mmCIF file of C-alpha atoms in Angstrom:
data_model
loop_
_atom_site.group_PDB
_atom_site.id
_atom_site.type_symbol
_atom_site.label_atom_id
_atom_site.label_comp_id
_atom_site.label_asym_id
_atom_site.label_seq_id
_atom_site.Cartn_x
_atom_site.Cartn_y
_atom_site.Cartn_z
ATOM 1 C CA THR A 1 218.389 176.800 190.125
ATOM 2 C CA LEU A 2 215.887 174.371 188.682
ATOM 3 C CA SER A 3 214.871 173.314 192.185
ATOM 4 C CA GLU A 4 214.085 176.868 193.255
ATOM 5 C CA ILE A 5 212.121 177.609 190.092
ATOM 6 C CA ALA A 6 210.184 174.338 190.399
ATOM 7 C CA THR A 7 209.332 174.960 194.055
ATOM 8 C CA THR A 8 208.217 178.540 193.468
ATOM 9 C CA TRP A 9 206.279 177.537 190.349
ATOM 10 C CA MET A 10 204.474 174.781 192.276
ATOM 11 C CA MET A 11 203.573 177.237 195.047
ATOM 12 C CA LEU A 12 202.126 179.623 192.456
ATOM 13 C CA GLN A 13 200.184 176.801 190.762
ATOM 14 C CA THR A 14 198.645 175.614 194.023
ATOM 15 C CA GLY A 15 197.766 179.083 195.273
ATOM 16 C CA LEU A 16 200.274 179.189 198.125
ATOM 17 C CA PHE A 17 201.635 182.395 196.557
ATOM 18 C CA LYS A 18 199.563 185.084 194.896
ATOM 19 C CA PRO A 19 200.574 185.426 191.243
ATOM 20 C CA LYS A 20 203.289 188.056 191.056
ATOM 21 C CA PRO A 21 206.123 188.660 188.634
ATOM 22 C CA ILE A 22 208.623 186.735 190.735
ATOM 23 C CA VAL A 23 209.770 183.788 188.636
ATOM 24 C CA CYS A 24 212.317 184.874 186.062
ATOM 25 C CA CYS A 25 214.166 182.624 183.671
ATOM 26 C CA VAL A 26 217.000 184.166 181.680
ATOM 27 C CA GLY A 27 218.411 182.582 178.548
ATOM 28 C CA GLN A 28 217.451 180.016 175.944
ATOM 29 C CA THR A 29 218.318 177.075 178.216
ATOM 30 C CA TRP A 30 215.327 177.768 180.488
ATOM 31 C CA LYS A 31 212.979 178.251 177.533
ATOM 32 C CA THR A 32 214.146 174.954 176.027
ATOM 33 C CA LEU A 33 213.664 173.192 179.361
ATOM 34 C CA MET A 34 210.135 174.570 179.782
ATOM 35 C CA ASP A 35 209.259 173.585 176.216
ATOM 36 C CA ALA A 36 210.318 170.008 177.038
ATOM 37 C CA ILE A 37 208.299 170.038 180.262
ATOM 38 C CA THR A 38 205.142 171.333 178.566
ATOM 39 C CA GLN A 39 205.461 168.762 175.772
ATOM 40 C CA ASN A 40 205.976 165.805 178.101
ATOM 41 C CA MET A 41 203.950 166.599 181.219
ATOM 42 C CA GLU A 42 200.483 167.801 182.073
ATOM 43 C CA VAL A 43 201.107 171.534 182.215
ATOM 44 C CA THR A 44 198.518 174.090 181.177
ATOM 45 C CA SER A 45 199.194 177.342 179.385
ATOM 46 C CA ALA A 46 198.059 179.098 182.570
ATOM 47 C CA ASP A 47 200.829 177.272 184.431
ATOM 48 C CA VAL A 48 203.442 178.385 181.901
ATOM 49 C CA ASP A 49 202.087 181.943 181.991
ATOM 50 C CA LEU A 50 203.192 182.117 185.637
ATOM 51 C CA LEU A 51 206.783 182.162 184.401
ATOM 52 C CA LYS A 52 208.547 185.052 182.737
ATOM 53 C CA PHE A 53 211.297 184.354 180.222
ATOM 54 C CA PHE A 54 213.959 186.840 179.186
ATOM 55 C CA GLU A 55 216.451 186.624 176.347
ATOM 56 C CA SER A 56 219.172 188.402 178.287
ATOM 57 C CA ILE A 57 220.107 189.946 181.601
ATOM 58 C CA ASP A 58 219.550 193.384 180.031
ATOM 59 C CA LYS A 59 215.927 192.496 179.179
ATOM 60 C CA PHE A 60 215.481 191.086 182.676
ATOM 61 C CA ARG A 61 216.888 194.292 184.192
ATOM 62 C CA GLU A 62 214.487 196.403 182.097
ATOM 63 C CA GLU A 63 211.535 194.378 183.407
ATOM 64 C CA ILE A 64 212.694 194.656 187.026
ATOM 65 C CA ASP A 65 213.121 198.427 186.604
ATOM 66 C CA ASN A 66 209.588 198.606 185.179
ATOM 67 C CA ILE A 67 208.171 196.555 188.062
ATOM 68 C CA MET A 68 209.982 198.715 190.621
ATOM 69 C CA ARG A 69 208.655 201.879 188.958
ATOM 70 C CA GLN A 70 205.112 200.486 189.128
ATOM 71 C CA ILE A 71 205.545 199.595 192.796
ATOM 72 C CA GLU A 72 206.806 203.093 193.538
ATOM 73 C CA GLU A 73 203.769 204.503 191.738
ATOM 74 C CA ARG A 74 201.596 201.918 193.540
ATOM 75 C CA THR A 75 200.054 200.716 190.306
ATOM 76 C CA ILE A 76 200.554 196.997 190.947
#
């Protein structure tokens, strides 16, 4: 939900969480929303870089599989 993404994003921005690939937004709706936020609020590119956007669930699944493979190999 928007609330969960906003809370997690804020915790990443303020250093309460270490930056990790944990915030995932799937679909054009989230990209459109973030574009509106960055155009109308004080948000840096570093803030936006904390988020990961995916065009589809399949792309999201590929990324999660890649992250899990890296964890198994202990490369991240």
